[in-house]
Coordinates of C-alpha atoms in Angstrom, one line a residue:
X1 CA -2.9 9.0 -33.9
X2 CA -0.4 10.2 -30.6
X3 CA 2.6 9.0 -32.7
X4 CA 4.5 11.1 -30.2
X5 CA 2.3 10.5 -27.3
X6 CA 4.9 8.9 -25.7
X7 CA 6.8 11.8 -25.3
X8 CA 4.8 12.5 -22.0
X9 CA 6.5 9.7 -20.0
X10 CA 9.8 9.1 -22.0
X11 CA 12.0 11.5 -19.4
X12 CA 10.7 9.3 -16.0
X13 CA 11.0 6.0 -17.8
X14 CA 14.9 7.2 -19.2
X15 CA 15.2 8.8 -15.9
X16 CA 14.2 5.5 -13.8
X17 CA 16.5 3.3 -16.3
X18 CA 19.7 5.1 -16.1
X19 CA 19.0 5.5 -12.2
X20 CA 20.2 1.7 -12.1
X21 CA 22.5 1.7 -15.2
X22 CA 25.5 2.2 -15.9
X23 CA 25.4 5.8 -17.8
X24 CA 28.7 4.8 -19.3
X25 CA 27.3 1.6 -20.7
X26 CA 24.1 3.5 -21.8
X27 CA 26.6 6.0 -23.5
X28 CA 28.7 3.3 -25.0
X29 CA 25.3 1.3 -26.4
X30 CA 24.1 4.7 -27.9
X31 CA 27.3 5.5 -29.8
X32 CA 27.1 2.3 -31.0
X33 CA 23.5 2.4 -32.2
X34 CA 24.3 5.6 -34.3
X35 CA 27.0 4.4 -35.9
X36 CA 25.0 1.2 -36.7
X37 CA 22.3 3.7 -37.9
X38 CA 24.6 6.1 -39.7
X39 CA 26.0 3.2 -41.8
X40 CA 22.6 1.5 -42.7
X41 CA 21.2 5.0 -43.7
X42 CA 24.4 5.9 -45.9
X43 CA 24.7 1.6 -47.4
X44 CA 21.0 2.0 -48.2
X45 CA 20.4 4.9 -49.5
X46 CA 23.6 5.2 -51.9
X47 CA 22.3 1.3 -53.2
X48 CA 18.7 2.8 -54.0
X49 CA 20.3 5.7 -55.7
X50 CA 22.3 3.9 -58.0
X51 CA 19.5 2.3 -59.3
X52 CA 17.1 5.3 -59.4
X53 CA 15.4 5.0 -56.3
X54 CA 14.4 7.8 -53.4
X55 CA 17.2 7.4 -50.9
X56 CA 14.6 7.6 -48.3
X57 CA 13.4 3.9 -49.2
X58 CA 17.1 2.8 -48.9
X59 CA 16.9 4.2 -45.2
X60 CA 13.7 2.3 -44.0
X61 CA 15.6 -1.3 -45.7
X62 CA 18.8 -0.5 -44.3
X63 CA 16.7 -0.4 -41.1
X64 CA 14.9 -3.7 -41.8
X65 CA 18.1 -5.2 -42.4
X66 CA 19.9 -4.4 -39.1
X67 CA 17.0 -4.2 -36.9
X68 CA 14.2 -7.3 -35.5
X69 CA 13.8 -9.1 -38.5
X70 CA 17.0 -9.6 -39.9
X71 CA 20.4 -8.9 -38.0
X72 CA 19.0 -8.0 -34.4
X73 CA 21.9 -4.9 -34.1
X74 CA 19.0 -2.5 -33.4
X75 CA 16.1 -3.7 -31.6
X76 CA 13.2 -1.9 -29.1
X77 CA 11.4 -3.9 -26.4
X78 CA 8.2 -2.7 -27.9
X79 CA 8.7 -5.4 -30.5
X80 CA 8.8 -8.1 -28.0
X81 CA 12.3 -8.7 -27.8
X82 CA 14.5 -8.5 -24.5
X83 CA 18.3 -7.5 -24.2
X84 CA 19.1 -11.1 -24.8
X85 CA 18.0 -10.8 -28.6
X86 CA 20.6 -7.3 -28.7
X87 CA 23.8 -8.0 -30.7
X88 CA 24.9 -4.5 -29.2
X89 CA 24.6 -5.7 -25.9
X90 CA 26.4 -8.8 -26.6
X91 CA 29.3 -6.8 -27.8
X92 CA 29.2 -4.8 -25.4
X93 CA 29.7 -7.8 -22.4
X94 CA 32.4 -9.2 -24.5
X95 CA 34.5 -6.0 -25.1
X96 CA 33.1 -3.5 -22.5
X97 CA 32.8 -5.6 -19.1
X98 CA 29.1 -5.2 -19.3
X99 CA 27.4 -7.8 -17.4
X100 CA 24.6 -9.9 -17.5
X101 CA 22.7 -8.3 -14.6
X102 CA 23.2 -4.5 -15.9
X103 CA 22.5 -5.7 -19.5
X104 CA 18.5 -5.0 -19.1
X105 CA 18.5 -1.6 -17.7
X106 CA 21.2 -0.6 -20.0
X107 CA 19.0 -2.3 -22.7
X108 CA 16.3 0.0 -21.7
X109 CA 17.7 3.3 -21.5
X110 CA 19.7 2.8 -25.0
X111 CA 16.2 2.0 -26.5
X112 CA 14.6 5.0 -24.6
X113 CA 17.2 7.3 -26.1
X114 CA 17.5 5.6 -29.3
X115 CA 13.7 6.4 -29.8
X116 CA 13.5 10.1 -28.3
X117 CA 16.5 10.8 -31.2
X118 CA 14.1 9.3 -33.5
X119 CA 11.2 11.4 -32.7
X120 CA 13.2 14.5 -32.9
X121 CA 14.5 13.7 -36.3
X122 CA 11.3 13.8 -37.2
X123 CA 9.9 17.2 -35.9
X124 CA 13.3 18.4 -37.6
X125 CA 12.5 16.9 -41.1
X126 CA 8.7 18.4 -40.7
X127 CA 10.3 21.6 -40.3
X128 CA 12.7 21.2 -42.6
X129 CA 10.2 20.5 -45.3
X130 CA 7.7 23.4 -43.9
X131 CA 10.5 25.5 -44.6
X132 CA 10.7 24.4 -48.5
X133 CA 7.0 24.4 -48.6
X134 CA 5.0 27.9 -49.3
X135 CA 2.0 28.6 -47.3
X136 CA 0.2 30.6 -50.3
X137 CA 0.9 27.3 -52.2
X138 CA -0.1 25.6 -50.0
X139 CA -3.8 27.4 -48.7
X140 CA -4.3 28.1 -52.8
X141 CA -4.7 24.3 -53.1
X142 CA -6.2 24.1 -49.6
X143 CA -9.8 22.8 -50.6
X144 CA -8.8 20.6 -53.3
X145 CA -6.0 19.0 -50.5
X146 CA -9.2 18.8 -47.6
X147 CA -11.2 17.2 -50.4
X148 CA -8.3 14.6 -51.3
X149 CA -7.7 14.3 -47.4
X150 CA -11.4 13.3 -46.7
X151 CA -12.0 10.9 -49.5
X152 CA -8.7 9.4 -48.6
X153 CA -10.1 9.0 -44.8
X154 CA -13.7 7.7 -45.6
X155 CA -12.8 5.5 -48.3
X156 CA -10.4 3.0 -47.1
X157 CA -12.0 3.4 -43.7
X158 CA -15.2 2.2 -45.1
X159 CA -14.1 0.0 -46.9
X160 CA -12.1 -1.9 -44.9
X161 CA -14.7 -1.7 -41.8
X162 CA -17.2 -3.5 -44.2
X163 CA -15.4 -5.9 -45.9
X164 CA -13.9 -7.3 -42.5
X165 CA -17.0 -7.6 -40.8
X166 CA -18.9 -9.1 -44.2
X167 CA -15.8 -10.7 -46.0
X168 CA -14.2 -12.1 -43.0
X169 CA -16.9 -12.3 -40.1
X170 CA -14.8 -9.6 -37.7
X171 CA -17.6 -8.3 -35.2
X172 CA -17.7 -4.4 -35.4
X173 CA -15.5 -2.9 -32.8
X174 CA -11.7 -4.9 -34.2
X175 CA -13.3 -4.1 -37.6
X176 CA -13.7 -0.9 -36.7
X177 CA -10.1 -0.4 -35.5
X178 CA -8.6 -2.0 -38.4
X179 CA -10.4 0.6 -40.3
X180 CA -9.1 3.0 -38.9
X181 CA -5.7 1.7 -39.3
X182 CA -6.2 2.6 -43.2
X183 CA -6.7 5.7 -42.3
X184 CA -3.4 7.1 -41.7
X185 CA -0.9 8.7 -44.0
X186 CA 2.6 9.2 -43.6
X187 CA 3.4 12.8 -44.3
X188 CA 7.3 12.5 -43.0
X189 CA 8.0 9.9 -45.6
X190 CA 6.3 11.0 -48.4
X191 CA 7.5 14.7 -47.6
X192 CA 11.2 13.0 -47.7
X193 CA 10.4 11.6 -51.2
X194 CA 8.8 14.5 -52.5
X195 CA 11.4 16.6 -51.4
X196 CA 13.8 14.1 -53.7
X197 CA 12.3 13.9 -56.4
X198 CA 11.8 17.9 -56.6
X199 CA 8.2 17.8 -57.1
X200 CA 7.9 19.5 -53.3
X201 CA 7.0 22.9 -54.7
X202 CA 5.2 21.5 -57.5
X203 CA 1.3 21.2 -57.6
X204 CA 1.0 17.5 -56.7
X205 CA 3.3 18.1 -53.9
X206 CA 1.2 21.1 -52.5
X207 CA -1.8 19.1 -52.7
X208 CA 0.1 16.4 -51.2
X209 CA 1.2 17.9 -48.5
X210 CA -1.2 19.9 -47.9
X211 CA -4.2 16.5 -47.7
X212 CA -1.5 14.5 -45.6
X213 CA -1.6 17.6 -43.0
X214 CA -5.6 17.9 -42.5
X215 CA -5.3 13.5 -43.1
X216 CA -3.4 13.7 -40.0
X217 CA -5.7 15.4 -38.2
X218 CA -8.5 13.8 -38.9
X219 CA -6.8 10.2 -37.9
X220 CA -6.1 12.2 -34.8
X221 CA -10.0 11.9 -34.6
X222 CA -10.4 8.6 -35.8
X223 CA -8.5 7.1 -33.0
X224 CA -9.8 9.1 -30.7
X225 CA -13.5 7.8 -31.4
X226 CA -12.1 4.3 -32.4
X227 CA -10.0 4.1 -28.9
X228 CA -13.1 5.4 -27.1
X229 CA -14.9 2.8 -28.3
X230 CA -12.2 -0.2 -27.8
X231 CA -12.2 1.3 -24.4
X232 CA -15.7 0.9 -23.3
X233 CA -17.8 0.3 -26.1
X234 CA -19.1 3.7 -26.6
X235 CA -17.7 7.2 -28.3
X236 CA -16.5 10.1 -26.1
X237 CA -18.4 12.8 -28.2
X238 CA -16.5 16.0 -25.8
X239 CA -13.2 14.2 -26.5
X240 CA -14.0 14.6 -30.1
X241 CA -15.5 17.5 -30.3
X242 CA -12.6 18.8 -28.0
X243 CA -10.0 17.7 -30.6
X244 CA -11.8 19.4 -33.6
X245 CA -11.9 22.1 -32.1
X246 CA -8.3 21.8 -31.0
X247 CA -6.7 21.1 -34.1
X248 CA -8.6 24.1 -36.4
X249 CA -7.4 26.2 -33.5
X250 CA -3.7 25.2 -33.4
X251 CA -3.8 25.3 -37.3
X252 CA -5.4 29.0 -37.9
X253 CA -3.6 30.2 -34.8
X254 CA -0.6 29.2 -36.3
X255 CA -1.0 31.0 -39.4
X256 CA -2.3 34.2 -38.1
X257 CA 0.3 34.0 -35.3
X258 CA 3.0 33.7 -37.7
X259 CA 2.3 36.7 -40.1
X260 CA 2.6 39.1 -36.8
X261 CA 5.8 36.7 -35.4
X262 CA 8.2 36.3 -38.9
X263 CA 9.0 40.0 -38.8
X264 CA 9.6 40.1 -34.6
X265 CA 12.2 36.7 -35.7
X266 CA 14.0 38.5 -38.1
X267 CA 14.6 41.7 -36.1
X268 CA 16.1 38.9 -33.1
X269 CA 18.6 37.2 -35.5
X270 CA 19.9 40.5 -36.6
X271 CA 20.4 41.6 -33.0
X272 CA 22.5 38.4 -31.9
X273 CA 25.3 38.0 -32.6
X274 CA 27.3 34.9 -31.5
X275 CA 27.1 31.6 -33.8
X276 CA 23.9 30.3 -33.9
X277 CA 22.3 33.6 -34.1
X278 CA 19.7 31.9 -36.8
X279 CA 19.3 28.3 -36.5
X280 CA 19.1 28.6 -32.5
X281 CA 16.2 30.9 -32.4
X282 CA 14.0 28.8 -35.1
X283 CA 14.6 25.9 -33.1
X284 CA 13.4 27.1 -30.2
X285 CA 10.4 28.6 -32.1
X286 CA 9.8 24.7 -33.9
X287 CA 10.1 23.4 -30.9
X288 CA 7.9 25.3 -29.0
X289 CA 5.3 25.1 -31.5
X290 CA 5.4 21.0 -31.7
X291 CA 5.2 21.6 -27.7
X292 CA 1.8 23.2 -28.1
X293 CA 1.1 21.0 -30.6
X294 CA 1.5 18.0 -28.0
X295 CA -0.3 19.4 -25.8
X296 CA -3.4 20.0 -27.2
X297 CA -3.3 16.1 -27.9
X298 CA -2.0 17.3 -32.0
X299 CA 1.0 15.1 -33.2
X300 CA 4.1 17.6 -32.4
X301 CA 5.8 17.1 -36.5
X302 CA 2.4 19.3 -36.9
X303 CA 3.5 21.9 -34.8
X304 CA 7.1 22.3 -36.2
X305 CA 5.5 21.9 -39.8
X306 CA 3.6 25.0 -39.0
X307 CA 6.7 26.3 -37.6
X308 CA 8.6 25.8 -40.7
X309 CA 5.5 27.5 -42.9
X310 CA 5.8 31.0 -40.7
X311 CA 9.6 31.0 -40.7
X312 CA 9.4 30.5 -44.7
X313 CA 7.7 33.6 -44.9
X314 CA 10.9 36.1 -43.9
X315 CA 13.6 37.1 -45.6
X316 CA 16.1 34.6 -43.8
X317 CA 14.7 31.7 -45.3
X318 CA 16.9 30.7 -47.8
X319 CA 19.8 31.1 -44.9
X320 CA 18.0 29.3 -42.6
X321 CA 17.0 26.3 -45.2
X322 CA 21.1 26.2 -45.2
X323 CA 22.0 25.8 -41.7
X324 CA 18.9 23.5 -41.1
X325 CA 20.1 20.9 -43.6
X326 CA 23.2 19.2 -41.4
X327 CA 21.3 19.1 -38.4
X328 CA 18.5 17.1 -40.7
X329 CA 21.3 15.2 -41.8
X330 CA 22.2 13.8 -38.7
X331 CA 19.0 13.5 -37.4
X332 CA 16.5 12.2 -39.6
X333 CA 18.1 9.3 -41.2
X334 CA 17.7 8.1 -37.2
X335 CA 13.8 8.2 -37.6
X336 CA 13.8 5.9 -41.5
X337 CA 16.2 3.7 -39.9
X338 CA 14.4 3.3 -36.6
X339 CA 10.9 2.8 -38.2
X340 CA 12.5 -0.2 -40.3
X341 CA 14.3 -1.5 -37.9
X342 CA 11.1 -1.8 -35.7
X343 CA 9.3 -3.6 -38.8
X344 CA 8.7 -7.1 -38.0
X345 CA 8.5 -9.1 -41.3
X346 CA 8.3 -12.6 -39.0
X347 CA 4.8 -11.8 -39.4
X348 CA 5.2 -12.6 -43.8
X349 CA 6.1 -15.9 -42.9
X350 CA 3.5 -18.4 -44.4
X351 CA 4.7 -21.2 -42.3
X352 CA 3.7 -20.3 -39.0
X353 CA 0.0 -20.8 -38.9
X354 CA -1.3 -17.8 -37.5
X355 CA 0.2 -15.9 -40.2
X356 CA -1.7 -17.9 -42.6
X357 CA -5.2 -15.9 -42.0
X358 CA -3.3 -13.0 -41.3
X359 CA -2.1 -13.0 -44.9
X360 CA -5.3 -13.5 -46.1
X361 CA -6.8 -10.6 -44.3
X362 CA -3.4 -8.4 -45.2
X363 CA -4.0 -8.7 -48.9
X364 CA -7.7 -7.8 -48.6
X365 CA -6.2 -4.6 -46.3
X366 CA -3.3 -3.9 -48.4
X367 CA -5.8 -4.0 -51.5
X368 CA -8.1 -1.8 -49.4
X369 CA -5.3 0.6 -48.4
X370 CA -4.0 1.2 -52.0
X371 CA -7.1 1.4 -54.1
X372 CA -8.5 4.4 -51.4
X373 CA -5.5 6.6 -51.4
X374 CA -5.2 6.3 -54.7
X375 CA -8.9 6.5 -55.8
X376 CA -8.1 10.4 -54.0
X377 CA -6.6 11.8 -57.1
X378 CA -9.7 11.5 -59.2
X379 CA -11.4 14.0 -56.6
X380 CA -9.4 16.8 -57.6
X381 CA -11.1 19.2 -59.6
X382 CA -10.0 22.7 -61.5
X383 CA -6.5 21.4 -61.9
X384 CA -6.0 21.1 -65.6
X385 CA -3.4 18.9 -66.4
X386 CA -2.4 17.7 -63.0
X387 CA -1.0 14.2 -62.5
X388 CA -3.8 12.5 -60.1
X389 CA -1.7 9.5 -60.3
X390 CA 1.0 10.9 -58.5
X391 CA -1.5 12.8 -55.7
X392 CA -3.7 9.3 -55.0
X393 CA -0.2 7.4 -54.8
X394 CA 1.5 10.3 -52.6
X395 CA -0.9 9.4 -50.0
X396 CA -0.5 5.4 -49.7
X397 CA 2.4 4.9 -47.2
X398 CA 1.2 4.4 -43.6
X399 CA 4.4 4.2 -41.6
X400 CA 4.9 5.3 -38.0
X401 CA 1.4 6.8 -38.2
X402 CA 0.0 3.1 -39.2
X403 CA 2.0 1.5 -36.7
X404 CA 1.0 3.7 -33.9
X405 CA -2.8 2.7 -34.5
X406 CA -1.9 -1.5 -34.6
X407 CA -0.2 -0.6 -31.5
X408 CA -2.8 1.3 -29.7
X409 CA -5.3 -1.8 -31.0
X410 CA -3.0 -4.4 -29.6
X411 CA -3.0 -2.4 -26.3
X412 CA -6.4 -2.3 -25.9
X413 CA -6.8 -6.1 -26.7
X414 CA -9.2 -5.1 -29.3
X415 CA -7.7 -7.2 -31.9
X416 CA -6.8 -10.7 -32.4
X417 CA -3.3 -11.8 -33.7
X418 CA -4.1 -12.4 -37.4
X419 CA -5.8 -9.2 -37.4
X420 CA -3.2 -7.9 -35.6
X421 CA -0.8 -8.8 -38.0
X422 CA -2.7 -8.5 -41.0
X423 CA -2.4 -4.4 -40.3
X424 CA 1.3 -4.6 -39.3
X425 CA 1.8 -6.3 -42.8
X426 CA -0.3 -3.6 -44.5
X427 CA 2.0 -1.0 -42.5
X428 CA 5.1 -2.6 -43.9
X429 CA 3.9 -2.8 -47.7
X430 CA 2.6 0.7 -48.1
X431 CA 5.5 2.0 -46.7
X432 CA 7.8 0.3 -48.5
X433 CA 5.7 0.8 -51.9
X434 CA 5.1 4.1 -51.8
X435 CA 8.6 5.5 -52.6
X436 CA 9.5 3.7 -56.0
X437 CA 6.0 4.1 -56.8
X438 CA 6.3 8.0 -56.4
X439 CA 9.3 7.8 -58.9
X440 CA 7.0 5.9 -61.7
X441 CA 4.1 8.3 -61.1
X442 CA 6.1 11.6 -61.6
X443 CA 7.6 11.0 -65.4
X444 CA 11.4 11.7 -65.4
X445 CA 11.3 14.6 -67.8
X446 CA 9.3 16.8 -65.1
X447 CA 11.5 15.8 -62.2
X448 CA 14.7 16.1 -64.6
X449 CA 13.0 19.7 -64.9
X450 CA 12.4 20.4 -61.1
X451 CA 16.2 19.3 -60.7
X452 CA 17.7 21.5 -63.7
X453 CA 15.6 24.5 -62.2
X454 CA 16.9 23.9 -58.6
X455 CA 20.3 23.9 -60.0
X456 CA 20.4 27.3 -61.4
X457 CA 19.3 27.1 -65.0
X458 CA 16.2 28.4 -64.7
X459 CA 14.4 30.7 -62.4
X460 CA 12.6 28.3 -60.9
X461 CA 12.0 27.8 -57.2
X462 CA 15.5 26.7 -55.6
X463 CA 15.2 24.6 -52.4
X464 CA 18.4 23.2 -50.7
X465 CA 17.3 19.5 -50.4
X466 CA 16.9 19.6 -54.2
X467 CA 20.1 20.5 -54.2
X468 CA 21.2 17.8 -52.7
X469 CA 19.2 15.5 -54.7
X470 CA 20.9 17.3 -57.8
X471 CA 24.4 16.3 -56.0
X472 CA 23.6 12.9 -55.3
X473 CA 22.0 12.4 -59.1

């Protein structure tokens, strides 16, 4: 699951583009794309709001609506589209002087940036919501959350690997991947809802959070065997073994590296004293730690989560939680914006024939993909009264994480079109699901609870993104 894999080549391929562009052009094209991102995150969001929606959902339409399958202002050359399909770079050759020839590099370079600001919106939001999370929460609920994680990986893998292969006649290996592909659960967008609905800090959201962390680990694995065996037909056991032993590394490392580094942090900050004597130093410690994270072939947002966890754990949190929420504010809407604006829905048309089987095969997948995440909140045991609904559903969305395996699939050549397809439309639906499911699942008196605590009217945990929610409700 290298969602961020790309990060290892993204400076030489920028580097290489803007060699031949114009920089100016690439800067013009760049501006534009924020300000085309800025205003579908702030349209959609503030529509999904008014009608008791997570803002977050508003975000990932907003991006649908100006990116590849609607409006073309925002597209990537991942999705198959050229600078020709750009309205951006049409404007700019009819008000900037940019010309045909230096339209494709500067194409390039404003999709290579586009995407890098993406990627670091979300390390920022994983910190950010490591920082409102509690690690004691978080490790009291840790076996019930691997026990969630696991059932949520072998179900739906299962599952789907079966029912292709029996249902559908898919030989093993693209049945396989597929599989897989049901694996995966977004943790930055159901963190984001969570976060807005207040039920972060709450019991479901512990256990949430806390299964879509080890889930992402263990879909690191997945694709590692499943890859392996695209690749050449058998599994690279070192690799795997490598990248369990990695991951439980990084993870324990991180904690017992952090008890001994939160009180070193907080004796720096008070020593500096020029602006950005807080924020400056925990970025450098987030980033560092999604570095290592990278590394080690981990997804980096795990690295800056467990970055977020340590720093939560001094006495500057609540400052820090403060100065970290602008910088989220300009950054993450970039990542919801960008990942809808990269979802194809061309591929929902009925009328184009290939699409025809692949619809067929995505409702079996999408079927496949709901009923096993949410079948994970039945597994949850000593937790009287807890709301299994909300757990099994917090773990539906695939997102990014989803789209990076039907990318690495299609890569490989491993899968066929329909099939193909068939996962990019299960991508698209249980990402677009999951949020006003979420608000059904969690009953409005708990969340009106959360919200009232946040606010000050109880002593209840106070976090500043449910502040924010309280501002915008």
């Amino acid at each position: 699951m290298q969602l961020f894999e790309q990060l290892n080549f993204t400076v030489p391929l920028l580097a290489t583009a803007t060699e031949t562009a114009d920089s100016s052009m690439v800067l013009a094209a760049v501006l534009l794309s924020l300000v085309v991102i800025y205003f579908a995150s702030k349209v959609g969001g503030e529509l999904c709001n008014k009608v008791g929606l997570p803002a977050v959902l508003g975000e990932l339409l907003g991006g649908v609506v100006i990116g590849v399958s609607v409006l073309h202002l925002l597209v990537f050359p991942e999705g198959g589209t050229d600078a020709s399909n750009s309205l951006i770079m049409t404007f700019l050759q009819l008000t900037a002087g940019l010309t045909p020839e230096a339209t494709p590099q500067v194409f390039a370079a404003q999709s290579e940036v586009v995407s890098v600001l993406s990627e670091l919106g979300v390390i920022i939001l994983l910190f950010e919501i490591g920082l409102e999370s509690n690690l004691k929460d978080l490790m009291a609920v840790g076996v019930q959350a691997f026990v969630v994680a696991t059932v949520g990986v072998i179900v739906p893998f299962a599952a789907g690997t079966v029912g292709l292969m029996t249902i559908f006649g898919i030989s093993a290996i693209p049945a396989i991947f597929a599989g897989a592909a049901l694996t995966a659960t977004s943790i930055g967008i159901t963190s984001k809802v969570l976060s807005e609905l207040g039920q972060l800090n709450s019991k479901e959201g512990q256990i949430i959070l806390g299964a879509a962390v080890i889930d992402d680990v263990l879909g690191i694995i997945v694709l590692a065997v499943v890859a392996s065996l695209a690749k050449d037909g058998v599994v690279d056991v070192v690799n795997v073994v490598y990248l369990i032993i990695s991951a439980s590394a990084f993870l324990i490392g991180a904690i017992v590296f952090g008890n001994v580094f939160n009180k070193s942090f907080v004796a720096i900050a008070d020593k500096l004293k020029t602006r950005g004597e807080l924020v400056i130093p925990a970025f450098i410690f987030a980033i560092i730690m999604a570095y290592f994270a990278s590394v080690i072939h981990l997804e980096a947002i795990l690295g800056a989560f467990a970055a977020g966890l340590v720093l939560e754990e001094t006495d500057k949190r609540k400052e820090l939680q403060k100065q970290v929420i602008p910088i989220a504010d300009m950054l993450v809407p970039v990542f919801f914006v960008t990942v809808g604006a990269k979802t194809d829905l061309g591929v929902l048309n009925p009328a184009i024939p290939t699409n025809q089987e692949a619809l067929i095969m995505a409702t079996f997948l999408i079927t496949v993909a709901i009923i096993g995440k949410v079948v994970t909140g039945l597994t949850v045991f000593g937790q009287p009264g807890i709301n299994r609904w909300a757990i099994g559903v917090g773990m539906i969305p695939r997102g990014e994480v989803g789209l990076v395996f039907a990318g690495v699939g299609a890569a490989s050549g491993v899968l066929s079109k329909p099939l193909g397809a068939a996962i990019i439309m299960m991508v698209i639906i249980t990402t677009f699901i999951a949020p006003p499911l979420l608000r059904f699942v969690f009953p409005e008196s708990n969340a009106a609870t959360n919200l009232d605590s946040n606010s000050g009217k109880t002593l209840a945990v106070e976090t500043p993104q449910s502040l924010i929610t309280t501002k915008d409700d």
